PDB file of C-alpha atoms in Angstrom:
ATOM      1  CA  MET R   1      24.292 -12.041  15.365  1.00  0.00           C
ATOM      2  CA  ASP R   2      25.666  -9.116  17.285  1.00  0.00           C
ATOM      3  CA  SER R   3      24.401  -7.763  20.655  1.00  0.00           C
ATOM      4  CA  GLU R   4      22.129  -5.278  18.958  1.00  0.00           C
ATOM      5  CA  ALA R   5      20.428  -8.086  17.157  1.00  0.00           C
ATOM      6  CA  ALA R   6      19.300  -9.688  20.336  1.00  0.00           C
ATOM      7  CA  VAL R   7      17.357  -6.600  21.478  1.00  0.00           C
ATOM      8  CA  VAL R   8      13.619  -6.503  20.745  1.00  0.00           C
ATOM      9  CA  HIS R   9      12.543  -2.906  20.162  1.00  0.00           C
ATOM     10  CA  PRO R  10       8.975  -1.680  20.533  1.00  0.00           C
ATOM     11  CA  VAL R  11       7.338   0.466  17.855  1.00  0.00           C
ATOM     12  CA  GLY R  12       5.832   3.900  18.022  1.00  0.00           C
ATOM     13  CA  ILE R  13       3.105   4.688  15.442  1.00  0.00           C
ATOM     14  CA  GLU R  14       5.182   7.625  14.181  1.00  0.00           C
ATOM     15  CA  MET R  15       7.715   5.130  12.966  1.00  0.00           C
ATOM     16  CA  VAL R  16       5.318   3.787  10.434  1.00  0.00           C
ATOM     17  CA  HIS R  17       3.868   7.197   9.534  1.00  0.00           C
ATOM     18  CA  ARG R  18       0.424   6.509  11.045  1.00  0.00           C
ATOM     19  CA  SER R  19      -1.561   8.771  13.340  1.00  0.00           C
ATOM     20  CA  ARG R  20      -4.085   6.195  14.590  1.00  0.00           C
ATOM     21  CA  PRO R  21      -2.950   3.175  16.571  1.00  0.00           C
ATOM     22  CA  GLU R  22      -5.619   0.999  14.833  1.00  0.00           C
ATOM     23  CA  ASP R  23      -3.839   1.550  11.528  1.00  0.00           C
ATOM     24  CA  ALA R  24      -0.323   0.858  12.726  1.00  0.00           C
ATOM     25  CA  PHE R  25       0.415  -2.945  12.413  1.00  0.00           C
ATOM     26  CA  PRO R  26       4.045  -3.509  13.473  1.00  0.00           C
ATOM     27  CA  GLN R  27       4.466  -4.162  17.144  1.00  0.00           C
ATOM     28  CA  ASN R  28       8.216  -4.657  17.647  1.00  0.00           C
ATOM     29  CA  TRP R  29      11.372  -5.287  15.597  1.00  0.00           C
ATOM     30  CA  VAL R  30      14.667  -7.089  15.874  1.00  0.00           C
ATOM     31  CA  ARG R  31      17.769  -6.756  13.882  1.00  0.00           C
ATOM     32  CA  LEU R  32      18.912 -10.013  12.288  1.00  0.00           C
ATOM     33  CA  GLY R  33      21.937  -8.675  10.412  1.00  0.00           C
ATOM     34  CA  HIS R  34      23.250  -5.451   8.956  1.00  0.00           C
ATOM     35  CA  ASP R  35      20.525  -5.228   6.326  1.00  0.00           C
ATOM     36  CA  ARG R  36      17.979  -7.824   7.677  1.00  0.00           C
ATOM     37  CA  PHE R  37      15.216  -7.115  10.189  1.00  0.00           C
ATOM     38  CA  SER R  38      12.389  -9.117  11.659  1.00  0.00           C
ATOM     39  CA  VAL R  39       9.189  -7.254  12.437  1.00  0.00           C
ATOM     40  CA  GLU R  40       6.315  -8.704  14.517  1.00  0.00           C
ATOM     41  CA  ALA R  41       3.021  -7.278  13.218  1.00  0.00           C
ATOM     42  CA  LEU R  42      -0.653  -7.881  14.048  1.00  0.00           C
ATOM     43  CA  LEU R  43      -3.246  -8.146  11.385  1.00  0.00           C
ATOM     44  CA  PRO R  44      -6.621  -7.013  12.757  1.00  0.00           C
ATOM     45  CA  HIS R  45      -9.616  -9.254  12.291  1.00  0.00           C
ATOM     46  CA  ASP R  46     -12.181  -6.410  12.478  1.00  0.00           C
ATOM     47  CA  HIS R  47     -10.546  -3.430  10.739  1.00  0.00           C
ATOM     48  CA  PRO R  48     -13.348  -1.307   9.198  1.00  0.00           C
ATOM     49  CA  PHE R  49     -11.317  -0.655   5.928  1.00  0.00           C
ATOM     50  CA  PHE R  50      -9.019  -3.643   5.615  1.00  0.00           C
ATOM     51  CA  ALA R  51     -11.959  -5.971   6.075  1.00  0.00           C
ATOM     52  CA  PRO R  52     -11.695  -9.710   5.518  1.00  0.00           C
ATOM     53  CA  VAL R  53     -12.217 -10.946   1.945  1.00  0.00           C
ATOM     54  CA  ALA R  54     -13.734 -14.078   0.459  1.00  0.00           C
ATOM     55  CA  GLU R  55     -13.797 -17.190   2.652  1.00  0.00           C
ATOM     56  CA  ASP R  56     -12.756 -15.075   5.748  1.00  0.00           C
ATOM     57  CA  ARG R  57      -9.106 -14.471   4.588  1.00  0.00           C
ATOM     58  CA  HIS R  58      -7.110 -11.343   5.511  1.00  0.00           C
ATOM     59  CA  ASP R  59      -7.219  -8.759   2.793  1.00  0.00           C
ATOM     60  CA  PRO R  60      -4.019  -8.913   0.622  1.00  0.00           C
ATOM     61  CA  LEU R  61      -3.875  -5.093   0.671  1.00  0.00           C
ATOM     62  CA  LEU R  62      -3.697  -5.338   4.480  1.00  0.00           C
ATOM     63  CA  VAL R  63      -0.713  -7.657   4.156  1.00  0.00           C
ATOM     64  CA  ALA R  64       0.841  -5.264   1.597  1.00  0.00           C
ATOM     65  CA  GLU R  65       0.367  -2.393   4.017  1.00  0.00           C
ATOM     66  CA  ALA R  66       1.906  -4.224   6.852  1.00  0.00           C
ATOM     67  CA  MET R  67       4.877  -5.024   4.720  1.00  0.00           C
ATOM     68  CA  ARG R  68       5.213  -1.342   3.607  1.00  0.00           C
ATOM     69  CA  GLN R  69       5.056  -0.243   7.289  1.00  0.00           C
ATOM     70  CA  ALA R  70       7.697  -2.753   8.171  1.00  0.00           C
ATOM     71  CA  ALA R  71       9.973  -1.285   5.512  1.00  0.00           C
ATOM     72  CA  MET R  72       9.463   2.294   6.827  1.00  0.00           C
ATOM     73  CA  LEU R  73      10.263   0.975  10.302  1.00  0.00           C
ATOM     74  CA  ALA R  74      13.494  -0.652   9.177  1.00  0.00           C
ATOM     75  CA  PHE R  75      14.773   2.484   7.540  1.00  0.00           C
ATOM     76  CA  HIS R  76      13.780   4.826  10.400  1.00  0.00           C
ATOM     77  CA  ALA R  77      14.744   2.603  13.462  1.00  0.00           C
ATOM     78  CA  GLY R  78      17.386   0.426  11.776  1.00  0.00           C
ATOM     79  CA  TYR R  79      19.205   2.969   9.731  1.00  0.00           C
ATOM     80  CA  GLY R  80      18.354   6.184  11.504  1.00  0.00           C
ATOM     81  CA  VAL R  81      16.514   7.882   8.759  1.00  0.00           C
ATOM     82  CA  PRO R  82      14.837  10.902  10.444  1.00  0.00           C
ATOM     83  CA  LEU R  83      11.101  10.800  10.831  1.00  0.00           C
ATOM     84  CA  GLY R  84      10.564  13.998   8.850  1.00  0.00           C
ATOM     85  CA  HIS R  85      11.952  12.431   5.628  1.00  0.00           C
ATOM     86  CA  HIS R  86       9.532  11.362   2.929  1.00  0.00           C
ATOM     87  CA  PHE R  87       9.184   7.682   1.996  1.00  0.00           C
ATOM     88  CA  LEU R  88       8.436   7.196  -1.667  1.00  0.00           C
ATOM     89  CA  MET R  89       7.856   3.829  -3.425  1.00  0.00           C
ATOM     90  CA  ALA R  90       8.518   3.499  -7.131  1.00  0.00           C
ATOM     91  CA  ASP R  91       7.190  -0.075  -7.424  1.00  0.00           C
ATOM     92  CA  LEU R  92       5.619  -2.778  -5.214  1.00  0.00           C
ATOM     93  CA  GLU R  93       5.017  -6.420  -5.877  1.00  0.00           C
ATOM     94  CA  TYR R  94       3.533  -9.058  -3.652  1.00  0.00           C
ATOM     95  CA  VAL R  95       2.297 -12.521  -3.700  1.00  0.00           C
ATOM     96  CA  CYS R  96      -0.163 -13.749  -0.941  1.00  0.00           C
ATOM     97  CA  HIS R  97      -0.920 -17.377  -0.024  1.00  0.00           C
ATOM     98  CA  PRO R  98      -4.566 -17.129   1.086  1.00  0.00           C
ATOM     99  CA  GLU R  99      -4.559 -20.582   2.607  1.00  0.00           C
ATOM    100  CA  HIS R 100      -2.299 -19.232   5.312  1.00  0.00           C
ATOM    101  CA  LEU R 101      -4.238 -16.030   5.868  1.00  0.00           C
ATOM    102  CA  ALA R 102      -7.449 -17.230   7.514  1.00  0.00           C
ATOM    103  CA  VAL R 103      -9.033 -14.783   9.870  1.00  0.00           C
ATOM    104  CA  GLY R 104      -9.653 -15.914  13.414  1.00  0.00           C
ATOM    105  CA  GLY R 105     -11.467 -14.466  16.343  1.00  0.00           C
ATOM    106  CA  GLY R 106      -8.756 -11.954  17.160  1.00  0.00           C
ATOM    107  CA  PRO R 107      -5.760 -10.294  15.587  1.00  0.00           C
ATOM    108  CA  THR R 108      -3.327 -12.554  13.621  1.00  0.00           C
ATOM    109  CA  ALA R 109       0.377 -12.390  14.583  1.00  0.00           C
ATOM    110  CA  ILE R 110       2.777 -12.500  11.631  1.00  0.00           C
ATOM    111  CA  ASP R 111       6.496 -12.263  11.289  1.00  0.00           C
ATOM    112  CA  VAL R 112       7.694  -9.860   8.541  1.00  0.00           C
ATOM    113  CA  GLU R 113      11.339 -10.339   7.556  1.00  0.00           C
ATOM    114  CA  VAL R 114      12.668  -7.282   5.698  1.00  0.00           C
ATOM    115  CA  TYR R 115      15.713  -7.468   3.510  1.00  0.00           C
ATOM    116  CA  CYS R 116      17.310  -4.305   2.257  1.00  0.00           C
ATOM    117  CA  SER R 117      19.725  -4.263  -0.717  1.00  0.00           C
ATOM    118  CA  ASP R 118      21.268  -2.091  -3.387  1.00  0.00           C
ATOM    119  CA  LEU R 119      21.392   0.834  -0.843  1.00  0.00           C
ATOM    120  CA  LYS R 120      22.667   4.158  -2.007  1.00  0.00           C
ATOM    121  CA  TRP R 121      23.909   6.439   0.723  1.00  0.00           C
ATOM    122  CA  ARG R 122      23.865  10.237   1.107  1.00  0.00           C
ATOM    123  CA  GLY R 123      25.200  12.065   4.176  1.00  0.00           C
ATOM    124  CA  GLY R 124      25.582   8.825   6.034  1.00  0.00           C
ATOM    125  CA  LEU R 125      21.965   7.795   5.487  1.00  0.00           C
ATOM    126  CA  PRO R 126      20.387   5.495   2.874  1.00  0.00           C
ATOM    127  CA  ALA R 127      18.734   7.555   0.147  1.00  0.00           C
ATOM    128  CA  GLN R 128      17.264   4.741  -1.918  1.00  0.00           C
ATOM    129  CA  GLY R 129      17.346   0.997  -2.384  1.00  0.00           C
ATOM    130  CA  ARG R 130      15.338  -2.190  -2.799  1.00  0.00           C
ATOM    131  CA  VAL R 131      13.387  -4.002  -0.135  1.00  0.00           C
ATOM    132  CA  GLY R 132      12.325  -7.674  -0.010  1.00  0.00           C
ATOM    133  CA  TRP R 133       9.733  -9.185   2.325  1.00  0.00           C
ATOM    134  CA  ALA R 134       8.981 -12.671   3.592  1.00  0.00           C
ATOM    135  CA  VAL R 135       5.861 -12.977   5.735  1.00  0.00           C
ATOM    136  CA  HIS R 136       5.299 -15.983   7.934  1.00  0.00           C
ATOM    137  CA  ARG R 137       2.399 -17.007  10.047  1.00  0.00           C
ATOM    138  CA  GLY R 138       2.963 -19.742  12.465  1.00  0.00           C
ATOM    139  CA  GLY R 139       6.058 -20.811  10.565  1.00  0.00           C
ATOM    140  CA  ARG R 140       4.278 -20.948   7.301  1.00  0.00           C
ATOM    141  CA  LEU R 141       5.047 -18.598   4.364  1.00  0.00           C
ATOM    142  CA  ALA R 142       1.937 -16.420   3.946  1.00  0.00           C
ATOM    143  CA  ALA R 143       3.315 -13.786   1.580  1.00  0.00           C
ATOM    144  CA  THR R 144       6.436 -12.410  -0.240  1.00  0.00           C
ATOM    145  CA  GLY R 145       7.158  -9.099  -1.882  1.00  0.00           C
ATOM    146  CA  THR R 146       9.680  -6.615  -3.301  1.00  0.00           C
ATOM    147  CA  GLY R 147       9.838  -2.902  -3.738  1.00  0.00           C
ATOM    148  CA  ALA R 148      11.995   0.023  -4.708  1.00  0.00           C
ATOM    149  CA  THR R 149      12.070   2.910  -2.282  1.00  0.00           C
ATOM    150  CA  ARG R 150      13.805   6.171  -1.692  1.00  0.00           C
ATOM    151  CA  PHE R 151      13.857   8.867   0.956  1.00  0.00           C
ATOM    152  CA  THR R 152      14.070  12.554   0.554  1.00  0.00           C
ATOM    153  CA  THR R 153      14.572  15.362   3.113  1.00  0.00           C
ATOM    154  CA  PRO R 154      11.705  17.723   3.620  1.00  0.00           C
ATOM    155  CA  LYS R 155      13.718  20.469   1.880  1.00  0.00           C
ATOM    156  CA  ALA R 156      14.488  18.288  -1.131  1.00  0.00           C
ATOM    157  CA  TYR R 157      10.778  17.146  -1.317  1.00  0.00           C
ATOM    158  CA  ARG R 158       9.655  20.684  -1.477  1.00  0.00           C
ATOM    159  CA  ARG R 159      12.003  21.367  -4.385  1.00  0.00           C
ATOM    160  CA  ILE R 160      10.526  18.335  -6.216  1.00  0.00           C
ATOM    161  CA  ARG R 161       7.008  19.398  -5.484  1.00  0.00           C
ATOM    162  CA  GLN R 162       7.658  23.117  -6.118  1.00  0.00           C
ATOM    163  CA  ASP R 163       4.385  25.146  -5.929  1.00  0.00           C
ATOM    164  CA  VAL R 164       2.119  22.253  -4.917  1.00  0.00           C
ATOM    165  CA  PRO R 165       0.389  23.158  -1.561  1.00  0.00           C
ATOM    166  CA  THR R 166       1.678  21.063   1.413  1.00  0.00           C
ATOM    167  CA  GLU R 167      -1.870  20.065   2.278  1.00  0.00           C
ATOM    168  CA  GLY R 168      -4.478  19.129  -0.297  1.00  0.00           C
ATOM    169  CA  ILE R 169      -8.196  18.897   0.393  1.00  0.00           C
ATOM    170  CA  SER R 170     -10.458  16.874  -1.785  1.00  0.00           C
ATOM    171  CA  ILE R 171     -14.210  16.266  -1.263  1.00  0.00           C
ATOM    172  CA  PRO R 172     -15.781  14.048  -4.000  1.00  0.00           C
ATOM    173  CA  ARG R 173     -18.496  15.601  -6.038  1.00  0.00           C
ATOM    174  CA  THR R 174     -19.418  12.365  -7.912  1.00  0.00           C
ATOM    175  CA  ALA R 175     -21.425   9.439  -6.618  1.00  0.00           C
ATOM    176  CA  PRO R 176     -19.573   6.294  -5.864  1.00  0.00           C
ATOM    177  CA  VAL R 177     -20.206   3.083  -7.774  1.00  0.00           C
ATOM    178  CA  PRO R 178     -22.290   0.580  -5.834  1.00  0.00           C
ATOM    179  CA  ALA R 179     -20.132  -0.761  -2.989  1.00  0.00           C
ATOM    180  CA  SER R 180     -21.057  -4.352  -3.494  1.00  0.00           C
ATOM    181  CA  ARG R 181     -19.863  -4.256  -7.166  1.00  0.00           C
ATOM    182  CA  ALA R 182     -16.558  -2.681  -6.136  1.00  0.00           C
ATOM    183  CA  GLY R 183     -15.848  -5.429  -3.542  1.00  0.00           C
ATOM    184  CA  ARG R 184     -16.678  -3.151  -0.577  1.00  0.00           C
ATOM    185  CA  THR R 185     -19.381  -3.128   2.005  1.00  0.00           C
ATOM    186  CA  ARG R 186     -19.374   0.622   2.841  1.00  0.00           C
ATOM    187  CA  ALA R 187     -20.049   3.424   0.366  1.00  0.00           C
ATOM    188  CA  GLU R 188     -17.451   5.670   2.099  1.00  0.00           C
ATOM    189  CA  ASP R 189     -14.730   3.181   1.114  1.00  0.00           C
ATOM    190  CA  VAL R 190     -15.482   3.338  -2.630  1.00  0.00           C
ATOM    191  CA  VAL R 191     -12.890   5.343  -4.580  1.00  0.00           C
ATOM    192  CA  LEU R 192     -14.425   5.125  -8.063  1.00  0.00           C
ATOM    193  CA  SER R 193     -17.263   6.813  -9.894  1.00  0.00           C
ATOM    194  CA  GLU R 194     -19.077   5.989 -13.097  1.00  0.00           C
ATOM    195  CA  THR R 195     -17.955   7.691 -16.335  1.00  0.00           C
ATOM    196  CA  GLY R 196     -20.446   6.211 -18.894  1.00  0.00           C
ATOM    197  CA  ARG R 197     -17.571   4.448 -20.584  1.00  0.00           C
ATOM    198  CA  ASP R 198     -17.031   0.711 -20.336  1.00  0.00           C
ATOM    199  CA  GLY R 199     -13.952  -0.205 -18.298  1.00  0.00           C
ATOM    200  CA  VAL R 200     -13.177   3.367 -17.348  1.00  0.00           C
ATOM    201  CA  TRP R 201     -13.921   5.064 -13.977  1.00  0.00           C
ATOM    202  CA  GLY R 202     -13.113   8.363 -12.292  1.00  0.00           C
ATOM    203  CA  LEU R 203     -11.024   8.381  -9.201  1.00  0.00           C
ATOM    204  CA  ARG R 204     -12.832   9.614  -6.099  1.00  0.00           C
ATOM    205  CA  VAL R 205     -10.516  11.197  -3.505  1.00  0.00           C
ATOM    206  CA  ASP R 206     -11.918  11.993  -0.121  1.00  0.00           C
ATOM    207  CA  THR R 207      -9.272  13.420   2.226  1.00  0.00           C
ATOM    208  CA  ARG R 208     -11.690  12.978   5.166  1.00  0.00           C
ATOM    209  CA  HIS R 209     -11.205   9.082   5.036  1.00  0.00           C
ATOM    210  CA  PRO R 210      -9.503   8.217   8.383  1.00  0.00           C
ATOM    211  CA  THR R 211      -7.439   5.288   7.090  1.00  0.00           C
ATOM    212  CA  LEU R 212      -6.382   6.484   3.539  1.00  0.00           C
ATOM    213  CA  PHE R 213      -5.464   9.934   4.801  1.00  0.00           C
ATOM    214  CA  GLN R 214      -3.634   9.685   8.149  1.00  0.00           C
ATOM    215  CA  ARG R 215      -2.131  13.168   8.016  1.00  0.00           C
ATOM    216  CA  PRO R 216      -1.829  16.171   5.699  1.00  0.00           C
ATOM    217  CA  ASN R 217      -0.793  15.160   2.157  1.00  0.00           C
ATOM    218  CA  ASP R 218      -0.072  16.994  -1.056  1.00  0.00           C
ATOM    219  CA  HIS R 219      -0.848  14.131  -3.400  1.00  0.00           C
ATOM    220  CA  VAL R 220      -3.032  11.078  -3.608  1.00  0.00           C
ATOM    221  CA  PRO R 221      -1.405   8.196  -1.534  1.00  0.00           C
ATOM    222  CA  GLY R 222      -0.222   5.080  -3.210  1.00  0.00           C
ATOM    223  CA  MET R 223      -2.504   2.963  -1.040  1.00  0.00           C
ATOM    224  CA  LEU R 224      -5.524   4.745  -2.434  1.00  0.00           C
ATOM    225  CA  LEU R 225      -4.314   3.963  -5.959  1.00  0.00           C
ATOM    226  CA  LEU R 226      -3.900   0.317  -5.057  1.00  0.00           C
ATOM    227  CA  GLU R 227      -7.461   0.321  -3.709  1.00  0.00           C
ATOM    228  CA  ALA R 228      -8.650   1.919  -6.899  1.00  0.00           C
ATOM    229  CA  ALA R 229      -6.911  -0.859  -8.907  1.00  0.00           C
ATOM    230  CA  ARG R 230      -8.681  -3.553  -6.698  1.00  0.00           C
ATOM    231  CA  GLN R 231     -12.137  -1.938  -7.064  1.00  0.00           C
ATOM    232  CA  ALA R 232     -11.682  -1.542 -10.855  1.00  0.00           C
ATOM    233  CA  ALA R 233     -10.649  -5.187 -11.073  1.00  0.00           C
ATOM    234  CA  CYS R 234     -13.786  -6.243  -9.090  1.00  0.00           C
ATOM    235  CA  LEU R 235     -15.957  -4.191 -11.386  1.00  0.00           C
ATOM    236  CA  VAL R 236     -14.538  -5.757 -14.553  1.00  0.00           C
ATOM    237  CA  ALA R 237     -14.536  -9.297 -13.064  1.00  0.00           C
ATOM    238  CA  GLY R 238     -18.224  -8.985 -12.252  1.00  0.00           C
ATOM    239  CA  GLY R 239     -20.134 -11.327  -9.969  1.00  0.00           C
ATOM    240  CA  GLY R 240     -18.762 -11.065  -6.462  1.00  0.00           C
ATOM    241  CA  GLY R 241     -15.455  -9.573  -7.790  1.00  0.00           C
ATOM    242  CA  MET R 242     -12.076 -10.956  -7.135  1.00  0.00           C
ATOM    243  CA  VAL R 243      -9.360 -11.210  -4.537  1.00  0.00           C
ATOM    244  CA  PRO R 244      -5.978  -9.553  -5.520  1.00  0.00           C
ATOM    245  CA  ALA R 245      -3.789 -12.397  -4.257  1.00  0.00           C
ATOM    246  CA  GLU R 246      -0.933 -11.166  -6.474  1.00  0.00           C
ATOM    247  CA  ALA R 247      -0.070  -7.690  -7.643  1.00  0.00           C
ATOM    248  CA  SER R 248       2.661  -5.901  -9.453  1.00  0.00           C
ATOM    249  CA  THR R 249       2.528  -2.129  -9.446  1.00  0.00           C
ATOM    250  CA  ARG R 250       4.627   0.705 -10.970  1.00  0.00           C
ATOM    251  CA  PHE R 251       4.131   4.212  -9.845  1.00  0.00           C
ATOM    252  CA  HIS R 252       5.043   6.637 -12.631  1.00  0.00           C
ATOM    253  CA  ARG R 253       4.288   9.991 -11.145  1.00  0.00           C
ATOM    254  CA  TYR R 254       2.354  11.624  -8.382  1.00  0.00           C
ATOM    255  CA  ALA R 255      -1.492  11.691  -8.617  1.00  0.00           C
ATOM    256  CA  GLU R 256      -2.477  15.244  -7.928  1.00  0.00           C
ATOM    257  CA  PHE R 257      -5.540  16.712  -6.217  1.00  0.00           C
ATOM    258  CA  GLY R 258      -7.957  18.785  -8.337  1.00  0.00           C
ATOM    259  CA  SER R 259      -7.455  17.079 -11.688  1.00  0.00           C
ATOM    260  CA  PRO R 260      -9.458  14.121 -12.902  1.00  0.00           C
ATOM    261  CA  CYS R 261      -7.660  10.760 -12.841  1.00  0.00           C
ATOM    262  CA  TRP R 262      -9.067   8.044 -15.041  1.00  0.00           C
ATOM    263  CA  ILE R 263      -8.863   4.394 -14.000  1.00  0.00           C
ATOM    264  CA  ARG R 264      -9.046   1.717 -16.713  1.00  0.00           C
ATOM    265  CA  ALA R 265      -9.282  -2.059 -16.267  1.00  0.00           C
ATOM    266  CA  VAL R 266      -9.136  -4.887 -18.746  1.00  0.00           C
ATOM    267  CA  VAL R 267      -9.208  -8.685 -18.297  1.00  0.00           C
ATOM    268  CA  LEU R 268      -6.168 -10.374 -19.809  1.00  0.00           C
ATOM    269  CA  PRO R 269      -6.086 -13.661 -21.740  1.00  0.00           C
ATOM    270  CA  GLU R 270      -4.182 -15.379 -18.952  1.00  0.00           C
ATOM    271  CA  SER R 271      -7.467 -15.600 -17.030  1.00  0.00           C
ATOM    272  CA  ALA R 272      -8.823 -19.130 -16.803  1.00  0.00           C
ATOM    273  CA  GLY R 273     -11.218 -21.060 -14.696  1.00  0.00           C
ATOM    274  CA  ASP R 274     -11.683 -19.536 -11.197  1.00  0.00           C
ATOM    275  CA  THR R 275      -8.676 -17.154 -11.533  1.00  0.00           C
ATOM    276  CA  VAL R 276      -8.620 -13.763 -13.275  1.00  0.00           C
ATOM    277  CA  THR R 277      -5.732 -11.664 -14.304  1.00  0.00           C
ATOM    278  CA  LEU R 278      -6.266  -7.954 -15.153  1.00  0.00           C
ATOM    279  CA  ARG R 279      -4.300  -4.879 -16.029  1.00  0.00           C
ATOM    280  CA  VAL R 280      -5.361  -1.634 -14.344  1.00  0.00           C
ATOM    281  CA  THR R 281      -3.962   1.809 -15.214  1.00  0.00           C
ATOM    282  CA  GLY R 282      -4.393   5.368 -13.985  1.00  0.00           C
ATOM    283  CA  ASN R 283      -3.970   8.403 -16.129  1.00  0.00           C
ATOM    284  CA  GLN R 284      -4.164  12.094 -15.288  1.00  0.00           C
ATOM    285  CA  ASP R 285      -3.742  15.056 -17.683  1.00  0.00           C
ATOM    286  CA  GLY R 286      -2.920  12.608 -20.439  1.00  0.00           C
ATOM    287  CA  LYS R 287       0.054  11.086 -18.561  1.00  0.00           C
ATOM    288  CA  PRO R 288       0.381   7.697 -16.873  1.00  0.00           C
ATOM    289  CA  VAL R 289       0.181   7.726 -12.993  1.00  0.00           C
ATOM    290  CA  PHE R 290       0.424   4.051 -12.223  1.00  0.00           C
ATOM    291  CA  SER R 291      -0.044   0.605 -13.765  1.00  0.00           C
ATOM    292  CA  THR R 292      -0.992  -2.627 -11.971  1.00  0.00           C
ATOM    293  CA  LEU R 293      -1.144  -6.226 -12.869  1.00  0.00           C
ATOM    294  CA  LEU R 294      -3.588  -8.109 -10.628  1.00  0.00           C
ATOM    295  CA  SER R 295      -4.311 -11.806 -10.353  1.00  0.00           C
ATOM    296  CA  GLY R 296      -6.465 -13.824  -7.979  1.00  0.00           C
ATOM    297  CA  PRO R 297      -9.413 -16.012  -7.512  1.00  0.00           C
ATOM    298  CA  LEU R 298     -12.986 -14.955  -8.497  1.00  0.00           C
ATOM    299  CA  VAL R 299     -15.508 -14.476  -5.773  1.00  0.00           C
ATOM    300  CA  ARG R 300     -18.792 -16.183  -6.403  1.00  0.00           C
ATOM    301  CA  ALA R 301     -21.761 -13.863  -6.004  1.00  0.00           C
TER     302      ALA R 301
END
């Protein structure tokens, strides 16, 4: 371990692309090696959106978001990727161990180890690569994950997006499905609406949501798509829904504002007993946007 590795660095919320402190979970970081970092993060026990799930466990999507933020931190602070660059994930997989994610009376401290590999460099900076995560709580493995990411300069990003406005605004015109059926407690957190077709829902995008939209965006954020997958899984599972303890997601293209995006969910034969496995897909303008394989325990109503 070199001298830099011994230094504990604090984290500013801009390093994890958040605008509200309550939505930024990493607290500090340490370099363990050239491509390894340790990030201390706090999982809130009372977050209004990432609320506890069945049996008072931390929401797996909260853990996934903490891992994602830890990766952004590693690339910005550890490798010097400028803050103006865009962070894009092509895939994200995680496995949570709910028995080690019990919610207490205050925030839960976790250690997120970040491993970077297969890095490709451009202009002295990493342009893309793979990320691995190992999340420990009190010395016990609470979650693992992997993902593929790339960074683009603002200029390159605008070339990719061409004539798409830099800031999209979307106010839903359709009613949300009942929150309790979608695994939520608040109607404002529901991102699906009925279509009249079994197993198919319309994506509801509300750019006024304080957690899902931290700053101006020109497309639907990946976290909103993951939440849509969770809610569709709960609707198909029935009863009290399900907990997405494991997920494997591929993002195929950007989900755009202003065009209907259809979310489909189906229960797979691997489901048995108290555990359900589902495939959820999103399609827009006849093209796939994302696909997710979810698995986890059913929640008794």
